[in-house]
Short mmCIF file of C-alpha atoms in Angstrom, two decimals:
data_model
loop_
_atom_site.label_atom_id
_atom_site.label_comp_id
_atom_site.label_asym_id
_atom_site.label_seq_id
_atom_site.Cartn_x
_atom_site.Cartn_y
_atom_site.Cartn_z
CA MET A 1 0.00 0.00 0.00
CA LYS A 2 2.86 2.35 0.88
CA ASN A 3 4.52 1.71 -2.49
CA SER A 4 1.25 2.36 -4.32
CA PHE A 5 0.78 5.65 -2.45
CA ALA A 6 4.35 6.71 -3.23
CA TYR A 7 3.82 5.89 -6.91
CA LEU A 8 0.57 7.88 -6.95
CA MET A 9 2.22 10.92 -5.37
CA SER A 10 5.09 10.67 -7.83
CA LEU A 11 2.63 10.58 -10.72
CA VAL A 12 0.75 13.62 -9.42
CA PHE A 13 4.04 15.51 -9.02
CA CYS A 14 5.12 14.69 -12.57
CA LEU A 15 1.76 15.72 -13.98
CA GLY A 16 2.01 18.98 -12.07
CA ILE A 17 5.38 19.70 -13.65
CA LEU A 18 4.00 18.82 -17.10
CA ASN A 19 1.04 21.14 -16.65
CA THR A 20 3.33 23.94 -15.55
CA ILE A 21 5.53 23.48 -18.61
CA THR A 22 2.51 23.32 -20.91
CA GLY A 23 1.04 26.42 -19.31
CA GLN A 24 4.23 28.32 -20.05
CA THR A 25 3.90 27.82 -23.80
CA GLY A 26 1.23 30.53 -23.92
CA GLY A 27 -0.70 28.83 -26.71
CA ASP A 28 -1.95 25.55 -28.11
CA LYS A 29 0.43 23.65 -30.37
CA ASN A 30 -1.17 21.68 -33.19
CA LYS A 31 0.14 18.53 -34.83
CA ASP A 32 2.07 20.55 -37.43
CA GLY A 33 3.96 22.50 -34.78
CA TRP A 34 2.02 25.77 -35.09
CA ILE A 35 1.37 27.63 -31.83
CA SER A 36 -1.44 30.12 -31.37
CA LEU A 37 -0.47 33.59 -30.13
CA PHE A 38 -4.05 34.89 -29.86
CA ASN A 39 -6.88 33.15 -28.03
CA GLY A 40 -9.71 34.85 -29.93
CA LYS A 41 -11.25 36.15 -26.68
CA ASN A 42 -9.01 38.86 -25.25
CA LEU A 43 -5.55 40.40 -25.53
CA ASP A 44 -3.85 38.19 -22.95
CA GLY A 45 -0.18 37.94 -23.89
CA TRP A 46 -0.26 41.23 -25.80
CA LYS A 47 0.63 44.75 -24.68
CA VAL A 48 0.00 48.21 -26.11
CA GLY A 49 1.30 51.58 -24.92
CA GLU A 50 -0.23 54.78 -26.22
CA ASN A 51 -3.78 54.78 -27.65
CA ALA A 52 -4.68 51.35 -26.31
CA GLN A 53 -8.30 51.91 -27.38
CA THR A 54 -7.20 51.34 -30.98
CA PHE A 55 -7.29 47.57 -30.35
CA SER A 56 -10.41 45.59 -29.42
CA ILE A 57 -11.91 42.13 -29.91
CA GLU A 58 -14.74 41.61 -32.39
CA ASP A 59 -16.13 38.24 -33.47
CA GLY A 60 -12.99 36.37 -32.44
CA ALA A 61 -10.60 38.75 -34.19
CA ILE A 62 -8.41 41.67 -33.16
CA LYS A 63 -10.00 44.80 -34.54
CA VAL A 64 -7.64 47.70 -35.26
CA GLU A 65 -9.40 51.07 -35.48
CA GLY A 66 -8.18 54.33 -34.03
CA PRO A 67 -5.15 56.59 -33.70
CA LYS A 68 -1.58 55.37 -34.16
CA ALA A 69 -0.79 52.49 -31.82
CA HIS A 70 1.15 49.23 -31.76
CA LEU A 71 0.17 45.96 -30.11
CA PHE A 72 3.18 43.84 -29.10
CA TYR A 73 3.22 40.14 -28.32
CA VAL A 74 4.71 39.77 -24.81
CA GLY A 75 3.50 36.25 -24.00
CA ASP A 76 5.25 33.08 -22.94
CA VAL A 77 5.87 31.47 -26.33
CA GLU A 78 9.66 31.53 -26.83
CA ASN A 79 9.62 34.16 -24.06
CA HIS A 80 8.49 36.53 -26.87
CA ASP A 81 12.00 36.50 -28.35
CA PHE A 82 11.83 34.94 -31.80
CA HIS A 83 14.75 34.39 -34.16
CA ASN A 84 13.99 31.72 -36.75
CA PHE A 85 10.30 31.03 -37.30
CA GLU A 86 7.30 30.74 -39.56
CA PHE A 87 4.48 33.17 -38.83
CA LYS A 88 1.02 33.45 -40.32
CA ALA A 89 -2.16 35.39 -39.67
CA SER A 90 -5.55 35.76 -41.29
CA VAL A 91 -6.04 39.42 -42.18
CA MET A 92 -8.90 41.51 -43.55
CA THR A 93 -8.65 45.17 -44.53
CA LYS A 94 -11.46 47.62 -44.99
CA PRO A 95 -11.22 50.05 -47.94
CA GLY A 96 -8.52 52.71 -47.60
CA SER A 97 -6.80 51.06 -44.63
CA ASN A 98 -3.13 50.75 -43.72
CA SER A 99 -1.46 48.55 -41.11
CA GLY A 100 1.58 46.36 -40.67
CA ILE A 101 3.07 43.33 -38.95
CA TYR A 102 6.42 43.96 -37.25
CA ILE A 103 8.98 41.19 -36.76
CA HIS A 104 12.18 41.12 -34.66
CA THR A 105 10.93 44.16 -32.78
CA ARG A 106 10.73 45.29 -29.12
CA TYR A 107 8.00 46.76 -26.97
CA GLN A 108 7.70 50.57 -27.05
CA GLU A 109 5.33 52.82 -25.16
CA ALA A 110 4.91 55.23 -28.06
CA SER A 111 5.77 56.17 -31.64
CA TRP A 112 6.61 53.88 -34.56
CA PRO A 113 8.61 50.77 -33.61
CA VAL A 114 12.32 51.46 -33.94
CA TYR A 115 13.54 47.87 -34.07
CA GLY A 116 12.94 45.18 -36.67
CA TYR A 117 11.14 45.06 -39.98
CA GLU A 118 7.59 45.99 -40.93
CA VAL A 119 5.65 43.73 -43.27
CA GLN A 120 3.05 45.89 -44.96
CA VAL A 121 -0.74 45.48 -44.79
CA ASN A 122 -2.30 47.83 -47.36
CA ASN A 123 -4.52 46.87 -50.28
CA SER A 124 -6.02 50.23 -51.24
CA GLN A 125 -4.71 53.06 -49.06
CA GLY A 126 -2.77 55.97 -50.59
CA ASP A 127 0.68 54.55 -49.80
CA TRP A 128 1.81 52.76 -52.98
CA LYS A 129 3.73 50.12 -50.99
CA ARG A 130 1.26 47.26 -50.99
CA THR A 131 0.51 44.27 -48.80
CA GLY A 132 3.51 41.97 -48.42
CA SER A 133 6.14 44.67 -48.78
CA LEU A 134 9.15 44.43 -46.49
CA TYR A 135 8.63 48.11 -45.88
CA ASP A 136 11.25 50.37 -47.48
CA ILE A 137 13.53 47.37 -48.04
CA VAL A 138 11.70 45.34 -50.71
CA ASN A 139 8.54 47.13 -51.77
CA VAL A 140 5.66 45.37 -53.51
CA ILE A 141 3.75 47.42 -56.09
CA GLU A 142 1.18 44.78 -57.12
CA THR A 143 -2.04 44.23 -55.19
CA TYR A 144 -2.60 40.51 -54.59
CA VAL A 145 -5.77 40.62 -52.47
CA GLY A 146 -8.73 42.92 -52.09
CA ASP A 147 -10.42 44.66 -49.21
CA ASP A 148 -13.27 43.02 -47.29
CA GLU A 149 -11.87 39.51 -47.74
CA TRP A 150 -9.82 37.31 -45.45
CA TYR A 151 -6.38 36.38 -46.71
CA THR A 152 -3.27 34.77 -45.19
CA GLU A 153 -0.10 36.77 -44.61
CA TYR A 154 2.88 34.46 -44.06
CA ILE A 155 6.40 35.38 -42.94
CA LYS A 156 9.38 33.08 -42.61
CA VAL A 157 12.72 34.07 -41.10
CA GLU A 158 15.57 31.60 -41.29
CA GLY A 159 19.06 32.88 -40.69
CA LYS A 160 19.28 36.11 -42.68
CA ARG A 161 16.55 35.18 -45.16
CA ILE A 162 13.02 36.59 -45.05
CA ILE A 163 10.24 35.09 -47.18
CA ILE A 164 6.81 36.71 -47.35
CA LYS A 165 3.77 35.07 -48.92
CA ILE A 166 0.28 36.35 -49.58
CA ASN A 167 -2.12 33.40 -49.94
CA ASP A 168 0.80 31.08 -50.81
CA ILE A 169 2.20 33.49 -53.42
CA VAL A 170 5.79 34.48 -52.68
CA VAL A 171 5.98 38.27 -52.94
CA VAL A 172 9.32 38.86 -51.14
CA ASP A 173 12.44 36.71 -50.88
CA TYR A 174 15.12 38.80 -49.25
CA THR A 175 18.47 37.92 -47.73
CA GLU A 176 19.91 40.49 -45.38
CA PRO A 177 23.52 41.27 -46.38
CA GLU A 178 26.44 41.04 -44.00
CA ASN A 179 26.52 44.81 -43.49
CA PRO A 180 23.13 46.15 -44.60
CA LYS A 181 23.10 49.79 -45.65
CA ARG A 182 20.58 51.71 -43.59
CA ASP A 183 19.95 55.40 -43.02
CA GLU A 184 21.29 56.95 -39.87
CA GLY A 185 18.93 57.29 -36.94
CA GLU A 186 16.09 54.88 -36.30
CA ARG A 187 16.38 53.01 -39.60
CA GLN A 188 19.76 51.64 -38.62
CA HIS A 189 17.84 49.19 -36.42
CA ARG A 190 16.02 47.65 -39.41
CA VAL A 191 17.98 44.42 -39.06
CA LEU A 192 17.44 40.87 -37.86
CA LYS A 193 18.49 40.64 -34.21
CA GLY A 194 15.64 38.68 -32.69
CA GLY A 195 12.55 40.06 -31.01
CA THR A 196 8.79 39.89 -30.93
CA PHE A 197 5.82 40.62 -33.21
CA ALA A 198 3.65 43.73 -33.27
CA LEU A 199 0.46 44.74 -35.05
CA GLN A 200 0.13 48.32 -36.23
CA GLY A 201 -2.71 50.78 -35.85
CA HIS A 202 -1.68 53.25 -38.54
CA ASP A 203 -4.28 56.04 -38.47
CA PRO A 204 -7.87 56.77 -37.35
CA LYS A 205 -9.28 56.11 -40.84
CA SER A 206 -7.93 52.55 -41.08
CA ILE A 207 -9.85 49.45 -40.00
CA ILE A 208 -8.14 46.06 -40.07
CA TYR A 209 -8.89 42.65 -38.56
CA TYR A 210 -6.42 39.94 -37.48
CA LYS A 211 -7.16 36.39 -36.36
CA ASP A 212 -5.59 32.91 -36.39
CA ILE A 213 -2.24 34.42 -35.40
CA MET A 214 0.21 31.52 -35.34
CA VAL A 215 3.93 30.91 -35.06
CA LYS A 216 6.14 27.86 -35.64
CA PRO A 217 9.59 28.30 -34.06
CA LEU A 218 12.45 26.91 -36.15
CA PRO A 219 15.86 25.69 -34.98
#
């Protein structure tokens, strides 16, 4: 009886450790290795500084509408410090809207993110740099998707290579050079150094939706 009790307590202890480890992932991992970064209910694991009202939840998606703001992932997955990964999100833009997905960035209370790259979300707004652009580095002129429809924006970073797809169409395949030429000031930080993701609220006239936000860490 004593041995059975000891075994039972050992099993409970092990399960407790397993649950703690699983709880630290910050999202559900599916059979293909994708991990959810957004639970569809609230902004747990995400943080915004100025103009927090720009981000809300509507019908299981993150709604972006309001003045300039940036929503940063600060959750437990990879301790929100990603280097090599695949990322994808379902996105829908309303007419005349502009947004972006930042990679390899860091949390900021205000202003445009200084660190990392912006992957453009813009199907019809005045800025000619369209959805899928690696903003100001490799700009996409063509429009691959329309407003008012869900599409998939996919980003892969492996080493110094960045691949961006819109609905499985490769629109950017960029390899960062050994010593990338960047302008002085903030743009000198447009390099791959690891970091988190951020969603952009660009301006009060833009309305964008994000859901099914997933990441697959790579070695």
